[in-house]
Amino acid sequence: DTAVSQTPKYLVTQMGNDKSIKCEQNLGHDTMYWYKQDSKKFLKIMFSYNNKELIINETVPNRFSPKSPDKAHLNLHINSLELGDSAVYFCASSQSAKQFFGPGTRLTVL
Amino acid sequence: KNEVEQSPQNLTAQEGEFITINCSYSVGISALHWLQQHPGGGIVSLFMLSSGKKKHGRLIATINIQEKHSSLHITASHPRDSAVYICAVNTSGGGADGLTFGKGTHLIIQP
């Protein structure tokens, strides 16, 4: 019954690898987001998707690519991982601006 | 300077005390959010405001649009209220823009 789910919860990988984080929402919301929380716990928007169209991309390196196969899913693919990509990544969805967050994925790049 | 500023950054109080966390913003907004992040990491939306005041249980959120300021109050605080409280805004243009966040207030309520 989880409203917004993410997998995996933890991801440990080597520099240079390519990885994906999956996100699914069962709320029927039109808009989904990816946020990054850095080591100082500061949250920042990365992407938002509305009806499968990218709305914003906030100075995120093009190694990061969101992929939305349908309205309920917004996956995050990361190429050539770097040490600085280590963070917690949160997926969220919204309808009428109120946001519902996934549990987060802690990515550690070694 | 961050577009959303919170104070204090850290707050330790005794159980039962009245808590106030402040948020100021420097941009036009369509809505302001108060979020709670527990030590386990999950983020929960507490309030979404565009004007006035909202109350839920022991939590009260207010916003003054003219002064670009919001406050989150906790009455009769309890150790389970210990968490990071984050102020965030939707900048003018609607919810599809995503949220711009403050740096959070780390609240500890001691028994």
mmCIF file of C-alpha atoms in Angstrom:
data_model
loop_
_atom_site.group_PDB
_atom_site.id
_atom_site.type_symbol
_atom_site.label_atom_id
_atom_site.label_comp_id
_atom_site.label_asym_id
_atom_site.label_seq_id
_atom_site.Cartn_x
_atom_site.Cartn_y
_atom_site.Cartn_z
ATOM 1 C CA ASP A 1 0.000 0.000 0.000
ATOM 2 C CA THR A 2 3.061 2.273 -0.099
ATOM 3 C CA ALA A 3 2.169 5.489 -1.913
ATOM 4 C CA VAL A 4 5.644 6.255 -3.311
ATOM 5 C CA SER A 5 8.211 3.459 -3.387
ATOM 6 C CA GLN A 6 11.858 3.428 -4.400
ATOM 7 C CA THR A 7 14.309 0.631 -5.049
ATOM 8 C CA PRO A 8 16.899 -0.060 -3.957
ATOM 9 C CA LYS A 9 17.024 1.472 -0.483
ATOM 10 C CA TYR A 10 20.824 1.240 -0.413
ATOM 11 C CA LEU A 11 23.201 1.203 -3.366
ATOM 12 C CA VAL A 12 26.974 0.833 -3.032
ATOM 13 C CA THR A 13 29.015 0.919 -6.205
ATOM 14 C CA GLN A 14 32.389 1.763 -7.688
ATOM 15 C CA MET A 15 33.335 4.971 -9.481
ATOM 16 C CA GLY A 16 32.684 4.817 -13.190
ATOM 17 C CA ASN A 17 29.776 2.375 -12.977
ATOM 18 C CA ASP A 18 26.288 2.997 -14.351
ATOM 19 C CA LYS A 19 23.329 2.516 -12.026
ATOM 20 C CA SER A 20 19.564 3.062 -11.915
ATOM 21 C CA ILE A 21 17.140 3.888 -9.130
ATOM 22 C CA LYS A 22 13.486 3.034 -9.649
ATOM 23 C CA CYS A 23 10.479 4.982 -8.395
ATOM 24 C CA GLU A 24 6.807 4.111 -8.537
ATOM 25 C CA GLN A 25 3.742 5.938 -7.219
ATOM 26 C CA ASN A 26 0.241 4.488 -6.892
ATOM 27 C CA LEU A 27 -1.486 7.791 -6.121
ATOM 28 C CA GLY A 28 -2.474 8.647 -9.662
ATOM 29 C CA HIS A 29 -0.488 11.898 -9.497
ATOM 30 C CA ASP A 30 0.468 13.731 -12.667
ATOM 31 C CA THR A 31 3.824 15.083 -11.517
ATOM 32 C CA MET A 32 6.873 13.259 -10.182
ATOM 33 C CA TYR A 33 10.230 14.563 -8.969
ATOM 34 C CA TRP A 34 13.745 13.543 -8.077
ATOM 35 C CA TYR A 35 15.511 15.350 -5.235
ATOM 36 C CA LYS A 36 19.091 14.985 -3.991
ATOM 37 C CA GLN A 37 20.014 15.324 -0.298
ATOM 38 C CA ASP A 38 23.716 15.957 0.152
ATOM 39 C CA SER A 39 26.001 15.094 3.043
ATOM 40 C CA LYS A 40 24.928 18.271 4.858
ATOM 41 C CA LYS A 41 21.301 17.128 4.587
ATOM 42 C CA PHE A 42 20.426 19.922 2.136
ATOM 43 C CA LEU A 43 17.705 18.979 -0.352
ATOM 44 C CA LYS A 44 17.696 20.188 -3.931
ATOM 45 C CA ILE A 45 15.407 19.556 -6.899
ATOM 46 C CA MET A 46 16.935 17.581 -9.762
ATOM 47 C CA PHE A 47 14.056 16.878 -12.142
ATOM 48 C CA SER A 48 10.324 16.998 -12.398
ATOM 49 C CA TYR A 49 8.117 15.168 -14.885
ATOM 50 C CA ASN A 50 4.549 16.129 -15.683
ATOM 51 C CA ASN A 51 2.593 13.728 -17.865
ATOM 52 C CA LYS A 52 5.834 12.170 -19.105
ATOM 53 C CA GLU A 53 7.352 15.507 -20.133
ATOM 54 C CA LEU A 54 10.411 16.967 -18.426
ATOM 55 C CA ILE A 55 9.486 20.258 -16.807
ATOM 56 C CA ILE A 56 12.764 21.374 -15.236
ATOM 57 C CA ASN A 57 16.341 20.241 -14.991
ATOM 58 C CA GLU A 58 18.233 22.186 -12.345
ATOM 59 C CA THR A 59 21.892 22.321 -13.447
ATOM 60 C CA VAL A 60 22.176 18.555 -13.137
ATOM 61 C CA PRO A 61 25.031 16.916 -15.081
ATOM 62 C CA ASN A 62 23.899 15.090 -18.179
ATOM 63 C CA ARG A 63 25.229 11.879 -16.640
ATOM 64 C CA PHE A 64 21.879 11.862 -14.854
ATOM 65 C CA SER A 65 18.887 10.965 -16.989
ATOM 66 C CA PRO A 66 15.314 10.538 -15.780
ATOM 67 C CA LYS A 67 13.237 7.969 -17.620
ATOM 68 C CA SER A 68 9.468 7.716 -17.317
ATOM 69 C CA PRO A 69 7.910 4.660 -19.012
ATOM 70 C CA ASP A 70 4.455 5.726 -17.777
ATOM 71 C CA LYS A 71 2.772 8.222 -15.450
ATOM 72 C CA ALA A 72 3.324 6.009 -12.383
ATOM 73 C CA HIS A 73 7.078 5.556 -12.796
ATOM 74 C CA LEU A 74 10.058 7.895 -12.869
ATOM 75 C CA ASN A 75 13.397 6.122 -12.838
ATOM 76 C CA LEU A 76 16.777 7.790 -12.424
ATOM 77 C CA HIS A 77 19.709 6.506 -14.452
ATOM 78 C CA ILE A 78 23.220 7.635 -13.643
ATOM 79 C CA ASN A 79 26.202 7.081 -15.946
ATOM 80 C CA SER A 80 29.884 7.117 -14.997
ATOM 81 C CA LEU A 81 29.305 7.542 -11.281
ATOM 82 C CA GLU A 82 31.574 9.935 -9.395
ATOM 83 C CA LEU A 83 32.437 10.227 -5.704
ATOM 84 C CA GLY A 84 30.401 13.437 -5.480
ATOM 85 C CA ASP A 85 27.260 11.592 -6.515
ATOM 86 C CA SER A 86 27.150 9.951 -3.073
ATOM 87 C CA ALA A 87 23.944 11.220 -1.486
ATOM 88 C CA VAL A 88 20.401 10.243 -0.621
ATOM 89 C CA TYR A 89 18.038 10.483 -3.576
ATOM 90 C CA PHE A 90 14.332 11.012 -2.944
ATOM 91 C CA CYS A 91 11.547 10.470 -5.401
ATOM 92 C CA ALA A 92 8.276 12.353 -4.854
ATOM 93 C CA SER A 93 4.935 12.837 -6.530
ATOM 94 C CA SER A 94 2.376 15.602 -6.277
ATOM 95 C CA GLN A 95 -1.108 16.653 -7.189
ATOM 96 C CA SER A 96 -2.075 20.277 -6.545
ATOM 97 C CA ALA A 97 1.407 20.955 -5.153
ATOM 98 C CA LYS A 98 1.275 18.793 -1.988
ATOM 99 C CA GLN A 99 4.212 16.401 -2.173
ATOM 100 C CA PHE A 100 4.489 12.773 -1.181
ATOM 101 C CA PHE A 101 8.012 11.450 -0.746
ATOM 102 C CA GLY A 102 9.486 8.032 -1.244
ATOM 103 C CA PRO A 103 11.698 6.517 1.475
ATOM 104 C CA GLY A 104 14.930 7.548 -0.227
ATOM 105 C CA THR A 105 17.847 5.666 -1.788
ATOM 106 C CA ARG A 106 21.253 6.053 -0.158
ATOM 107 C CA LEU A 107 23.879 5.926 -2.904
ATOM 108 C CA THR A 108 27.505 5.428 -1.911
ATOM 109 C CA VAL A 109 30.171 5.668 -4.593
ATOM 110 C CA LEU A 110 33.541 4.155 -3.637
ATOM 111 C CA LYS B 1 22.223 33.605 0.104
ATOM 112 C CA ASN B 2 19.654 30.807 0.069
ATOM 113 C CA GLU B 3 16.199 31.747 -1.177
ATOM 114 C CA VAL B 4 14.697 30.058 1.888
ATOM 115 C CA GLU B 5 16.204 30.750 5.303
ATOM 116 C CA GLN B 6 15.299 28.961 8.510
ATOM 117 C CA SER B 7 16.057 29.694 12.121
ATOM 118 C CA PRO B 8 17.243 28.354 14.394
ATOM 119 C CA GLN B 9 19.458 25.713 12.767
ATOM 120 C CA ASN B 10 19.486 23.670 15.973
ATOM 121 C CA LEU B 11 17.071 23.719 18.886
ATOM 122 C CA THR B 12 17.114 21.684 22.078
ATOM 123 C CA ALA B 13 14.191 22.007 24.466
ATOM 124 C CA GLN B 14 12.593 20.210 27.388
ATOM 125 C CA GLU B 15 9.477 18.119 27.051
ATOM 126 C CA GLY B 16 6.356 20.247 27.307
ATOM 127 C CA GLU B 17 7.903 23.450 25.994
ATOM 128 C CA PHE B 18 6.310 25.549 23.249
ATOM 129 C CA ILE B 19 8.486 25.412 20.124
ATOM 130 C CA THR B 20 8.707 27.953 17.299
ATOM 131 C CA ILE B 21 10.664 27.489 14.081
ATOM 132 C CA ASN B 22 10.876 30.379 11.646
ATOM 133 C CA CYS B 23 11.168 30.514 7.870
ATOM 134 C CA SER B 24 11.785 33.520 5.614
ATOM 135 C CA TYR B 25 11.869 33.486 1.836
ATOM 136 C CA SER B 26 13.015 35.991 -0.745
ATOM 137 C CA VAL B 27 11.144 34.837 -3.859
ATOM 138 C CA GLY B 28 7.563 34.910 -5.080
ATOM 139 C CA ILE B 29 5.784 31.745 -4.045
ATOM 140 C CA SER B 30 2.579 29.898 -4.815
ATOM 141 C CA ALA B 31 2.767 27.738 -1.675
ATOM 142 C CA LEU B 32 4.929 27.076 1.365
ATOM 143 C CA HIS B 33 5.479 23.644 2.871
ATOM 144 C CA TRP B 34 6.601 22.390 6.244
ATOM 145 C CA LEU B 35 8.197 18.960 6.110
ATOM 146 C CA GLN B 36 9.423 16.620 8.830
ATOM 147 C CA GLN B 37 12.394 14.300 8.428
ATOM 148 C CA HIS B 38 12.879 11.698 11.136
ATOM 149 C CA PRO B 39 16.228 10.182 12.074
ATOM 150 C CA GLY B 40 15.340 7.174 9.918
ATOM 151 C CA GLY B 41 15.387 9.499 6.920
ATOM 152 C CA GLY B 42 11.803 9.514 5.651
ATOM 153 C CA ILE B 43 10.239 12.857 4.725
ATOM 154 C CA VAL B 44 6.630 13.646 5.574
ATOM 155 C CA SER B 45 4.645 16.674 4.510
ATOM 156 C CA LEU B 46 3.131 18.371 7.564
ATOM 157 C CA PHE B 47 1.503 21.437 6.028
ATOM 158 C CA MET B 48 1.055 23.219 2.736
ATOM 159 C CA LEU B 49 0.080 26.892 3.086
ATOM 160 C CA SER B 50 -0.652 29.746 0.753
ATOM 161 C CA SER B 51 -2.219 32.059 3.343
ATOM 162 C CA GLY B 52 -3.297 32.282 6.962
ATOM 163 C CA LYS B 53 -2.955 29.483 9.456
ATOM 164 C CA LYS B 54 -3.366 25.724 9.658
ATOM 165 C CA LYS B 55 -3.538 23.425 12.686
ATOM 166 C CA HIS B 56 -3.089 19.696 12.978
ATOM 167 C CA GLY B 57 -3.027 18.245 16.459
ATOM 168 C CA ARG B 58 -0.245 19.983 18.403
ATOM 169 C CA LEU B 59 1.233 21.547 15.276
ATOM 170 C CA ILE B 60 0.323 25.002 13.996
ATOM 171 C CA ALA B 61 1.682 26.668 10.858
ATOM 172 C CA THR B 62 1.223 30.310 9.946
ATOM 173 C CA ILE B 63 2.249 32.387 6.970
ATOM 174 C CA ASN B 64 2.450 36.139 6.372
ATOM 175 C CA ILE B 65 2.628 36.686 2.626
ATOM 176 C CA GLN B 66 3.395 40.427 2.884
ATOM 177 C CA GLU B 67 6.366 39.806 5.198
ATOM 178 C CA LYS B 68 7.437 36.612 3.355
ATOM 179 C CA HIS B 69 7.600 34.751 6.634
ATOM 180 C CA SER B 70 6.189 31.550 8.074
ATOM 181 C CA SER B 71 6.344 29.913 11.484
ATOM 182 C CA LEU B 72 5.850 26.366 12.671
ATOM 183 C CA HIS B 73 4.752 25.980 16.275
ATOM 184 C CA ILE B 74 4.662 22.836 18.375
ATOM 185 C CA THR B 75 2.634 22.952 21.579
ATOM 186 C CA ALA B 76 3.315 20.600 24.513
ATOM 187 C CA SER B 77 6.420 19.228 22.811
ATOM 188 C CA HIS B 78 7.297 15.557 23.251
ATOM 189 C CA PRO B 79 10.505 13.576 22.623
ATOM 190 C CA ARG B 80 8.825 11.950 19.604
ATOM 191 C CA ASP B 81 8.758 15.412 17.988
ATOM 192 C CA SER B 82 12.549 15.217 17.704
ATOM 193 C CA ALA B 83 13.305 15.466 13.995
ATOM 194 C CA VAL B 84 14.538 17.849 11.320
ATOM 195 C CA TYR B 85 11.875 20.331 10.243
ATOM 196 C CA ILE B 86 12.276 21.697 6.740
ATOM 197 C CA CYS B 87 10.622 24.735 5.200
ATOM 198 C CA ALA B 88 10.193 24.607 1.420
ATOM 199 C CA VAL B 89 8.449 26.710 -1.204
ATOM 200 C CA ASN B 90 6.914 26.341 -4.617
ATOM 201 C CA THR B 91 8.130 29.365 -6.495
ATOM 202 C CA SER B 92 5.476 31.256 -8.454
ATOM 203 C CA GLY B 93 4.508 29.230 -11.485
ATOM 204 C CA GLY B 94 2.952 26.225 -9.886
ATOM 205 C CA GLY B 95 3.705 22.890 -8.332
ATOM 206 C CA ALA B 96 5.444 21.399 -11.324
ATOM 207 C CA ASP B 97 8.505 23.513 -10.533
ATOM 208 C CA GLY B 98 9.425 21.333 -7.568
ATOM 209 C CA LEU B 99 10.381 22.617 -4.133
ATOM 210 C CA THR B 100 13.122 25.001 -3.037
ATOM 211 C CA PHE B 101 14.254 24.035 0.445
ATOM 212 C CA GLY B 102 15.612 25.672 3.554
ATOM 213 C CA LYS B 103 18.497 24.005 5.341
ATOM 214 C CA GLY B 104 16.294 22.572 8.056
ATOM 215 C CA THR B 105 15.999 22.953 11.822
ATOM 216 C CA HIS B 106 17.269 20.069 13.913
ATOM 217 C CA LEU B 107 14.954 19.810 16.919
ATOM 218 C CA ILE B 108 15.713 17.703 19.980
ATOM 219 C CA ILE B 109 13.133 17.398 22.749
ATOM 220 C CA GLN B 110 14.606 16.045 25.957
ATOM 221 C CA PRO B 111 12.420 14.127 28.433
#
